[in-house]
CSV table of C-alpha atoms and ligand atoms in Angstrom, one decimal:
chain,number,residue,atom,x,y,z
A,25,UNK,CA,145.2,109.1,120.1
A,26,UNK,CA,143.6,106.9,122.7
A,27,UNK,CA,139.7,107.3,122.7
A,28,UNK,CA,137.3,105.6,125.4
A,29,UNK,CA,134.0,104.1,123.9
A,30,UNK,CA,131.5,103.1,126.7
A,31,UNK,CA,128.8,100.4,125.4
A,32,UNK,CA,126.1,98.5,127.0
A,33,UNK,CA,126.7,95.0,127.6
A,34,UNK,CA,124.1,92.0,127.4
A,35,UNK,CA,125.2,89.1,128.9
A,36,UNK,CA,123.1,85.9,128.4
A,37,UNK,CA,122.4,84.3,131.8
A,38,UNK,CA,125.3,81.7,131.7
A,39,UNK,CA,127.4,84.8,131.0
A,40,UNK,CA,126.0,86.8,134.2
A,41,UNK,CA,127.1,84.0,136.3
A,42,UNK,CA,130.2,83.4,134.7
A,43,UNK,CA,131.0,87.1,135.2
A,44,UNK,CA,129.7,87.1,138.4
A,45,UNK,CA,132.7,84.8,139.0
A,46,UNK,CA,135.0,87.0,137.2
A,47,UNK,CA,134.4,90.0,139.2
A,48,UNK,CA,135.2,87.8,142.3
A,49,UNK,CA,138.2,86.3,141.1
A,50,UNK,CA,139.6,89.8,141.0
A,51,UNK,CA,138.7,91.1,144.1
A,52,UNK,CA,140.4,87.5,145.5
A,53,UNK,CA,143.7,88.4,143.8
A,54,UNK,CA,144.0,91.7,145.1
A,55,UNK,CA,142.8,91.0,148.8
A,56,UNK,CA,145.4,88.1,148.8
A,57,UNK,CA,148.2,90.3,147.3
A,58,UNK,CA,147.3,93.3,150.4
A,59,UNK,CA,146.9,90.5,152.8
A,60,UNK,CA,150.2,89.0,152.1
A,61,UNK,CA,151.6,92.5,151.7
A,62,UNK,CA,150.2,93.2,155.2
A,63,UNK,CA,151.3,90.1,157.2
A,64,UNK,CA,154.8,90.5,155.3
A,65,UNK,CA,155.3,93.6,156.8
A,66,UNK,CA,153.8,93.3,160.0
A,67,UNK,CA,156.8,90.3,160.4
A,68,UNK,CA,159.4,92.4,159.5
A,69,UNK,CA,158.6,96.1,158.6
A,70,UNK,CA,162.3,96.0,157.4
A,71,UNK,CA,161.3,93.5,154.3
A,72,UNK,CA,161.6,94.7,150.6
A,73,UNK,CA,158.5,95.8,149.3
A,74,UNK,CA,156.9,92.9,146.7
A,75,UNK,CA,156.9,94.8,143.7
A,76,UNK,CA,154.2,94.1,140.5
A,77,UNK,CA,156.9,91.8,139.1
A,78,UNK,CA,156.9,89.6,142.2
A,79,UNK,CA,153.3,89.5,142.7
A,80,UNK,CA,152.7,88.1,138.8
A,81,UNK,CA,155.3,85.4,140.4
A,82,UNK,CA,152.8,85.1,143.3
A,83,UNK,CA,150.5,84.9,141.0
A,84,UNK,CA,151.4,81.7,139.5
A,85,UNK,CA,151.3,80.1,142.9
A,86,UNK,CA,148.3,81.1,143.6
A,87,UNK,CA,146.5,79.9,140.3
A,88,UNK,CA,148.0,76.3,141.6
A,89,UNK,CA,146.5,76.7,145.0
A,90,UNK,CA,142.7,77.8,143.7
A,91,UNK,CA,142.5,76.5,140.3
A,92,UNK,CA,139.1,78.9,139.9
A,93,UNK,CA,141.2,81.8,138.8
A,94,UNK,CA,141.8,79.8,135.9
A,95,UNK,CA,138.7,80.8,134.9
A,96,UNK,CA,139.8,85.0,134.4
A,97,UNK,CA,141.7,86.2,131.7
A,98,UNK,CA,144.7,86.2,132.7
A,99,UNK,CA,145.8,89.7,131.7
A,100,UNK,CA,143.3,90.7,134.0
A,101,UNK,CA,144.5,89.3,136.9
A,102,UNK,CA,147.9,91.3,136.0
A,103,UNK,CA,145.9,94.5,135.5
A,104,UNK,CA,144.7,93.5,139.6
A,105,UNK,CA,148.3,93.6,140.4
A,106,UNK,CA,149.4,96.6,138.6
A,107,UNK,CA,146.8,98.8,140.2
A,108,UNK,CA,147.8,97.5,143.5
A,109,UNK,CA,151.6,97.9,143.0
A,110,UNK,CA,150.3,101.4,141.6
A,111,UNK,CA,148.4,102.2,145.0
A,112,UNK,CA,151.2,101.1,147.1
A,113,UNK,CA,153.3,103.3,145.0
A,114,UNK,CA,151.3,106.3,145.8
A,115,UNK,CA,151.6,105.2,149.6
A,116,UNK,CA,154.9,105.4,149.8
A,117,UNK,CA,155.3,108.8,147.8
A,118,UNK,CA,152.7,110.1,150.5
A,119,UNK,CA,150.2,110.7,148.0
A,120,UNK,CA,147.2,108.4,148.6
A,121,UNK,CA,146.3,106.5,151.9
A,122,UNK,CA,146.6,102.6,152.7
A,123,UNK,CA,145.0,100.1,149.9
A,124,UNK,CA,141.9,98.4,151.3
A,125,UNK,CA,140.7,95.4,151.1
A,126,UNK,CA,137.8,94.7,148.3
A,127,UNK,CA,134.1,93.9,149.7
A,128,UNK,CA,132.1,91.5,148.4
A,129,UNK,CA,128.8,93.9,148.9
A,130,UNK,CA,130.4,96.7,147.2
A,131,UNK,CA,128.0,98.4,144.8
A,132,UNK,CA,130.1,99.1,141.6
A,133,UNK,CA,131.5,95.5,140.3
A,134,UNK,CA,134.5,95.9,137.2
A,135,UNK,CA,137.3,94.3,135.7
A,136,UNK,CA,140.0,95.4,133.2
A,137,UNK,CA,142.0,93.2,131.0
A,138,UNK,CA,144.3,93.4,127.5
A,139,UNK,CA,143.2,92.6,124.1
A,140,UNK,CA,146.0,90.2,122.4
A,141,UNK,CA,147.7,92.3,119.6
A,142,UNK,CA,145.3,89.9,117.2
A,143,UNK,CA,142.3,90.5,118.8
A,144,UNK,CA,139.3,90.8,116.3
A,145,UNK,CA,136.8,92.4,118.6
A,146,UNK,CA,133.7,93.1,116.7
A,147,UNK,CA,132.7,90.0,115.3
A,148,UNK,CA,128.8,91.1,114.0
A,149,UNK,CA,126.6,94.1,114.4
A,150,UNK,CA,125.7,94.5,118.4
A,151,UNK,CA,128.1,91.4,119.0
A,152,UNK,CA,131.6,91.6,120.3
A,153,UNK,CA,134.1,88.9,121.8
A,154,UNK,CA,135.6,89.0,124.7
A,155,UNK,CA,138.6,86.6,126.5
A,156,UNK,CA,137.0,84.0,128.0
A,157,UNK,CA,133.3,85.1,127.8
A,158,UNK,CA,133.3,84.6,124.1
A,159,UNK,CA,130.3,86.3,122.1
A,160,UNK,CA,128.4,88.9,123.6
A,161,UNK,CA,125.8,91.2,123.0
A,162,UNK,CA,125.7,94.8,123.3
A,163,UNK,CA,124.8,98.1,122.1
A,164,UNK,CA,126.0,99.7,118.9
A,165,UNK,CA,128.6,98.8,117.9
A,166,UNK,CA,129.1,101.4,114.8
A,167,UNK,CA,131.2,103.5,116.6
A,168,UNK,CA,134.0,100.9,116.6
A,169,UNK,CA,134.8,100.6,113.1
A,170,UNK,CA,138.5,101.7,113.0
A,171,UNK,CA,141.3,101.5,115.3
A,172,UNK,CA,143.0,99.1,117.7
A,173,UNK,CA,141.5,98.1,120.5
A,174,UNK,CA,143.9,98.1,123.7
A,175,UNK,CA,142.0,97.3,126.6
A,176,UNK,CA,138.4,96.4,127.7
A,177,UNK,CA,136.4,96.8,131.0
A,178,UNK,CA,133.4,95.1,131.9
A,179,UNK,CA,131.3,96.8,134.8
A,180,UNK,CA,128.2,96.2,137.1
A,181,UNK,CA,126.6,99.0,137.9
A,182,UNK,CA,124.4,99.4,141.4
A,183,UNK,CA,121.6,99.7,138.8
A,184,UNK,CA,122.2,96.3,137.7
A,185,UNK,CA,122.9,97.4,134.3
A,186,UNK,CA,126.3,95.7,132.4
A,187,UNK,CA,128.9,98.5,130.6
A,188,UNK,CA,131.9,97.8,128.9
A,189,UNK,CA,134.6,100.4,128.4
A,190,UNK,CA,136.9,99.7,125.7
A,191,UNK,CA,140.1,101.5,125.0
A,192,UNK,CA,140.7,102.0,121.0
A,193,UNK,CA,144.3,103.3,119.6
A,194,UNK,CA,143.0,105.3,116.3
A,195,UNK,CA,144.1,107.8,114.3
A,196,UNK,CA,144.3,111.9,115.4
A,197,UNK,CA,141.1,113.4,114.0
A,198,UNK,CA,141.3,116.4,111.4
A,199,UNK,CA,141.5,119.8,113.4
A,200,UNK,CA,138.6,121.8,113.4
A,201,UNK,CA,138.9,124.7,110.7
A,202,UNK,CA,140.6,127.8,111.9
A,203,UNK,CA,138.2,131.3,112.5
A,204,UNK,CA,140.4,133.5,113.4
A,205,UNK,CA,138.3,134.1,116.3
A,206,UNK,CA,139.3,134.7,120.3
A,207,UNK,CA,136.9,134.5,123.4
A,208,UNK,CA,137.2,135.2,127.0
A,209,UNK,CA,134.9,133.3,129.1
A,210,UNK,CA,133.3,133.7,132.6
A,211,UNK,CA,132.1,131.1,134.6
A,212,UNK,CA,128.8,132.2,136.6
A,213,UNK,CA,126.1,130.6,139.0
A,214,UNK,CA,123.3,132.2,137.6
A,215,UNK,CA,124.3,131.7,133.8
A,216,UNK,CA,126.9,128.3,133.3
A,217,UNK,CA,129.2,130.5,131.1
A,218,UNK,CA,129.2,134.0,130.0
A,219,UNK,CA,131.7,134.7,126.7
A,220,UNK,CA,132.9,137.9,125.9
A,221,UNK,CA,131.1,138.2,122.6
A,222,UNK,CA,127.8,138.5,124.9
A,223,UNK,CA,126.6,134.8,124.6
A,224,UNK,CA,124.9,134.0,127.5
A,225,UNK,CA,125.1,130.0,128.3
A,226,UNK,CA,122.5,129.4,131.4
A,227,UNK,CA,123.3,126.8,134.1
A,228,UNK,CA,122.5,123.4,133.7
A,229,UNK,CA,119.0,122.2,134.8
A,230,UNK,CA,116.9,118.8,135.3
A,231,UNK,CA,114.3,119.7,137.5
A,232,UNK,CA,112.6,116.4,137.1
A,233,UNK,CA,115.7,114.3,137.5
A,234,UNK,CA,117.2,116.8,140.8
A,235,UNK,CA,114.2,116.0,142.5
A,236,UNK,CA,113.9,112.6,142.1
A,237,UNK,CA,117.4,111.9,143.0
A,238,UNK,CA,117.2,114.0,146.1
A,239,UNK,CA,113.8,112.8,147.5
A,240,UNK,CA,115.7,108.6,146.8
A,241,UNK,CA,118.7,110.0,148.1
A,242,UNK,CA,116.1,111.0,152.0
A,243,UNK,CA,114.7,107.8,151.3
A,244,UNK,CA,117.3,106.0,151.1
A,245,UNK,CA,119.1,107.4,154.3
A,246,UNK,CA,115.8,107.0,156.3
A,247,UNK,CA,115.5,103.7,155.4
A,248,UNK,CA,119.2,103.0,156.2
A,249,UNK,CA,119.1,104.3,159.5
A,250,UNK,CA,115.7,102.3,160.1
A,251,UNK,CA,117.5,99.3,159.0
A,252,UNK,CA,120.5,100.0,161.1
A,253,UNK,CA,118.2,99.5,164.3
A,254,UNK,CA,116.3,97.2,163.8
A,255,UNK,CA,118.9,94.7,163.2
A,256,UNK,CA,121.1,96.3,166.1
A,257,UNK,CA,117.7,95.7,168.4
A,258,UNK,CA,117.4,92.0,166.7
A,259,UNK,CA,121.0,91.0,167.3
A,260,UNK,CA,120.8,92.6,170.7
A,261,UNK,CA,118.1,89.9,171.9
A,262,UNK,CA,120.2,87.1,171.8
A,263,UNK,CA,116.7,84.5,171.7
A,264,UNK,CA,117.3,84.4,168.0
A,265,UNK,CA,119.1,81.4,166.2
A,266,UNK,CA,120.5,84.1,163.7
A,267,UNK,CA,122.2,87.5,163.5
A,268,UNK,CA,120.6,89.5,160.8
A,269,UNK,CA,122.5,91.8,158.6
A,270,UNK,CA,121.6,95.4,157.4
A,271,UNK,CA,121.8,94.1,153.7
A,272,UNK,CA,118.7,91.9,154.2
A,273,UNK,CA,116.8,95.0,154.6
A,274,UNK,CA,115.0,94.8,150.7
A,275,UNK,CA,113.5,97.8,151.1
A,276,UNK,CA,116.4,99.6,151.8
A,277,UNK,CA,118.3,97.9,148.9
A,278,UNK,CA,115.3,99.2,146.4
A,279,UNK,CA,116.1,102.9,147.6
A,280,UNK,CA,119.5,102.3,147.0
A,281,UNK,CA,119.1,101.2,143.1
A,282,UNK,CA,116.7,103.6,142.0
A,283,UNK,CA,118.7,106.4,143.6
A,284,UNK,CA,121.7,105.2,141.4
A,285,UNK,CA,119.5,105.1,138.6
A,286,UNK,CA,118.3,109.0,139.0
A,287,UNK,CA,121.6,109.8,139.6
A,288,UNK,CA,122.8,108.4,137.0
A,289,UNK,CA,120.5,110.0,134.8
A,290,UNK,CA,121.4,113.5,136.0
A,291,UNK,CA,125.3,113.3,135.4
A,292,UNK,CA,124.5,111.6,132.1
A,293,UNK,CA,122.3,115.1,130.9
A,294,UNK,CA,124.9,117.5,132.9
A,295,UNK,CA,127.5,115.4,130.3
A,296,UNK,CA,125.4,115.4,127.1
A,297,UNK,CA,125.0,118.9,127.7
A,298,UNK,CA,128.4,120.3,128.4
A,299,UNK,CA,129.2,118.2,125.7
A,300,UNK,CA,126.9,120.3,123.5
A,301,UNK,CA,128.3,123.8,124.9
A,302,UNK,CA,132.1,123.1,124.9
A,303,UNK,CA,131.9,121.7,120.9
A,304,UNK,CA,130.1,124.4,119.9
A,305,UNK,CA,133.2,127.1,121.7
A,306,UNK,CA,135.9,125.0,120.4
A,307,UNK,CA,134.1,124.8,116.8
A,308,UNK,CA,133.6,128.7,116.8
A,309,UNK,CA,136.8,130.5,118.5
A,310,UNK,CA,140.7,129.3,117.8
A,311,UNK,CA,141.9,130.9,120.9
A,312,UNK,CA,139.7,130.4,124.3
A,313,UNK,CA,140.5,132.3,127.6
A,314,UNK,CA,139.4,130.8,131.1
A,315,UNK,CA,139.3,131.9,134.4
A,316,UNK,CA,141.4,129.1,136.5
A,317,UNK,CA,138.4,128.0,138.6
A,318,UNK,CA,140.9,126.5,141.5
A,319,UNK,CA,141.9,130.0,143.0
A,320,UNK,CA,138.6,131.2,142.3
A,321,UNK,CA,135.6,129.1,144.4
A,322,UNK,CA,136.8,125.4,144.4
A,323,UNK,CA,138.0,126.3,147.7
A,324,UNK,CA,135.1,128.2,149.5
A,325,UNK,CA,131.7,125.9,148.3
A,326,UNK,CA,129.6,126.3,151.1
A,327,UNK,CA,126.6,127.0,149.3
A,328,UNK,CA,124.4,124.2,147.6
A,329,UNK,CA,124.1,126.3,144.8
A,330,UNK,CA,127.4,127.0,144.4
A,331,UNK,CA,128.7,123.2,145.3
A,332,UNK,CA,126.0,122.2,142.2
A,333,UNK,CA,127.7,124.7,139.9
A,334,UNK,CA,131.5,124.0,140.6
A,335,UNK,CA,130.4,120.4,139.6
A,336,UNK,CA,129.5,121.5,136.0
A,337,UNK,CA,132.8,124.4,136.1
A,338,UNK,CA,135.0,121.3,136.6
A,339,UNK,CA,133.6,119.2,134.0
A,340,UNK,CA,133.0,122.2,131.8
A,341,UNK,CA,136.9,123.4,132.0
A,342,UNK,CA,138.2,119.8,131.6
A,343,UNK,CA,135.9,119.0,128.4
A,344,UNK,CA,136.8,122.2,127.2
A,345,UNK,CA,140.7,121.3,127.7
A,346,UNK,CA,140.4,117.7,125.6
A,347,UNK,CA,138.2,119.4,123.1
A,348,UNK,CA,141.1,122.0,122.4
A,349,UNK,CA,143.6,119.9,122.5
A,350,UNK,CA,142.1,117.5,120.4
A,351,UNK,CA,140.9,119.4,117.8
A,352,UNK,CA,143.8,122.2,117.0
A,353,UNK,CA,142.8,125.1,119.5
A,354,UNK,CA,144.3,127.1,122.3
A,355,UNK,CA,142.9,126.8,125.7
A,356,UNK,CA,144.5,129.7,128.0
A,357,UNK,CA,143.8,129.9,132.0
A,358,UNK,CA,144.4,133.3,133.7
A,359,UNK,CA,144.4,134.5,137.2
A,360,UNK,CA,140.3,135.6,138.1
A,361,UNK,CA,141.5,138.2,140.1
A,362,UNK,CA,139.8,141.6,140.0
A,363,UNK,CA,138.1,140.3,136.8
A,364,UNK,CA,135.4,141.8,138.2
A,365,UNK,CA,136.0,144.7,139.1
A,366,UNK,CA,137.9,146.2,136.6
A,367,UNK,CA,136.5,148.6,133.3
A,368,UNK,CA,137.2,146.6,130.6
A,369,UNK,CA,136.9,149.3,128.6
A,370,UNK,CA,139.4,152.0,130.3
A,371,UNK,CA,141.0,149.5,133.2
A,372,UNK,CA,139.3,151.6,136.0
A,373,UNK,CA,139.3,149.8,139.1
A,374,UNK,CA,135.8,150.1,140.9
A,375,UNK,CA,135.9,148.4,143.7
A,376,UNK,CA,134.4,145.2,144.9
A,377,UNK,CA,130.1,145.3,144.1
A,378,UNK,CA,127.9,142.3,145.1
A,379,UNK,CA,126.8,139.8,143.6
A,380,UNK,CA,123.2,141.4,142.8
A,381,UNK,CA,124.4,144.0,140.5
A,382,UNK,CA,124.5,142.9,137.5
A,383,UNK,CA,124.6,146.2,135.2
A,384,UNK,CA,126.7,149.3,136.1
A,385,UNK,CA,128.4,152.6,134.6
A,386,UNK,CA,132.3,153.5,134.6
A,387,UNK,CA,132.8,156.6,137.0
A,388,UNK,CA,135.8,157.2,134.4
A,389,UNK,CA,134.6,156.5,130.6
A,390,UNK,CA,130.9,156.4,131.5
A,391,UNK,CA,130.7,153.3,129.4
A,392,UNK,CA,127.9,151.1,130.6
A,393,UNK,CA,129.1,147.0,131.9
A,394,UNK,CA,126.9,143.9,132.0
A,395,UNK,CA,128.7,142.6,134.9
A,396,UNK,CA,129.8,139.2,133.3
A,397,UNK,CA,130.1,139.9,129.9
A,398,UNK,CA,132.7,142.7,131.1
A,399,UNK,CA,134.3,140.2,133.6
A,400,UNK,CA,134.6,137.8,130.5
A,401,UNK,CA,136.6,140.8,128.3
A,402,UNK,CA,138.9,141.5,131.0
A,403,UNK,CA,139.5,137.4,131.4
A,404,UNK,CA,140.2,137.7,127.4
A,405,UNK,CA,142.2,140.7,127.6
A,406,UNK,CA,144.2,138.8,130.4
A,407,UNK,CA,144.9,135.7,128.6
A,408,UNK,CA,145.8,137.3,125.3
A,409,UNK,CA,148.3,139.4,127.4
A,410,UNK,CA,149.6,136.7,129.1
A,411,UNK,CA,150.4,134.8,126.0
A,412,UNK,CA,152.2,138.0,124.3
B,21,ZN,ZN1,136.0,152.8,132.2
């Protein structure tokens, strides 16, 4: 099994610099290689493509030209290509658009390289080593104890703040203990998640964090659009020695970071939550039975509300589907159709009801619904059919 570990990073000063560099040196490979690519086909859109293969060859070349790229790992520089040749690959089979050239004021900074088969990664408590940067400082590093580690990422976030991603190769974990137990479960915007059992999971909330990251988010548009004219009306009066650029607005770069920073905050709790919810499902039920949230409102999100929700649905159903996976359990996806609608109890159909009523009788049995706990038996009863 290949698990992701995400740590801080604390890079001395020299090491800032250094990666500072780094970053570059990445962003310089893959322009050149998409420049190249460019101005080889614009002289003869006939030409054979320059697969990843070629562009290592390139690569060679190019280290001779600018002797600086000596200074990246050199596995990194390969990873550059890869994701490039990748890209282009998804070009040609029509699935993603044209590759674009890197900026140098882009927000998020990253590179990615391969540990040597050899590698000894954690060399003392909070201290790794990395190619080329050597000893570095980070957060805890307990959680690294066994496996092999496959590749490394070290980012810059807009908040300033230094991660590094590794990849580990480690053994499957032991499955979670079997209960016997099967759940249906119904995704709602007033409750996150409604089981058939009658557990009530309620949406996920940060009032604090929401607000904050919506009142930076204003700010920081105002002050963008501030910024944008008054160095359009600078540049326009041509009696200056200088042109000014919008990224010399400080202000505006201020709203910028501490956006990030509450926004950051608020996916991290929306994680650490679902986190919490989708262990505690997989830990309790052996079978689980979803509603496939793509047919059901991942197309139509018009609503604030609802756009909010499908963001924790999404992240909710593909936890869930790792989770299971990972630890020995069944994760089935029915249809949502009429879900709804229908008495669990005696199949009746009864017709579409809005959204406000939440409690109702069968015309048929007489047996009294909660809307979603019923919803979330007939999602069970579904799935359990389904899989015979
Ligand atoms: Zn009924």
């Amino acid at each position: 099994m290949l698990k992701g570990v995400k740590l801080r990073l604390y890079p001395t000063q020299t090491q800032a610099k250094q990666l500072w560099q780094l970053f570059g040196n990445g962003r310089f490979v893959w322009n050149q290689m998409l420049a190249m690519a460019k101005s080889r086909y614009q002289n003869n859109p006939s030409s054979q493509f320059v697969n990843e293969y070629g562009m290592n060859n390139l690569l060679k070349q190019l280290k001779k030209e600018y002797p600086f790229l000596k200074a990246s790992d050199a596995t990194s520089l390969q990873i550059v290509n890869h994701n490039l040749a990748q890209s282009f690959s998804r070009l040609f089979k029509h699935q993603g658009g044209q590759p674009r050239f890197k900026s140098r004021r882009s927000t998020k900074k990253s590179y990615t390289g391969r540990f040597s088969a050899s590698a000894k990664v954690v060399i003392a408590k909070r201290r790794v080593k990395l190619p080329k940067l050597g000893s570095i400082k980070t957060s805890k590093t307990g959680a690294l104890a066994v496996g092999k580690f496959k590749r490394y990422t070290i980012s810059l976030d807009p908040t300033g703040k230094y991660y590094l991603s590794l990849q580990i190769e480690c053994p499957d974990p032991e499955p979670f203990t079997k209960t016997n137990l099967v759940v249906g479960i119904d995704m709602g915007v007033a409750d996150l998640a409604i089981t058939s059992d009658g557990d009530k999971y309620d949406k996920f909330q940060a009032l604090w964090e929401t607000y904050q990251a919506t009142a930076w988010q204003r700010k920081y548009n105002r002050r963008k659009y501030k910024a944008t004219i008054n160095v359009r009306q600078w540049n326009h009066n041509k009696a200056h020695l200088t042109d000014m650029v919008i990224n010399d607005y400080q202000n505006w770069q201020r709203a910028r970071k501490t956006k990030a920073r509450y926004q950051q905050k608020l996916a991290n709790k929306r994680k650490d939550y679902l986190h919490k919810i989708t262990t505690d499902l997989v830990k309790k039920y052996d079978v689980i039975v979803i509603e496939d949230l793509k047919t059901k409102n991942l197309m139509h999100n018009h609503h604030l509300a609802k756009s909010i929700a499908n963001a924790s649905w999404s992240q909710f159903r593909y936890t869930l589907e790792y989770k299971c996976q990972r630890y020995g359990k069944q994760l089935i996806t029915v249809k949502p159709n009429y879900t709804s609608q229908q008495c669990s109890h005696c199949g009746f159909q009864s017709g579409r009801k809005p959204l406000e009523i939440r409690e109702w009788t069968c015309p048929r049995c007489g047996t009294q619904h909660d809307r979603d706990v019923n919803a979330a038996v007939n999602i069970l009863n579904k799935g359990l059919k389904n899989a015979g």
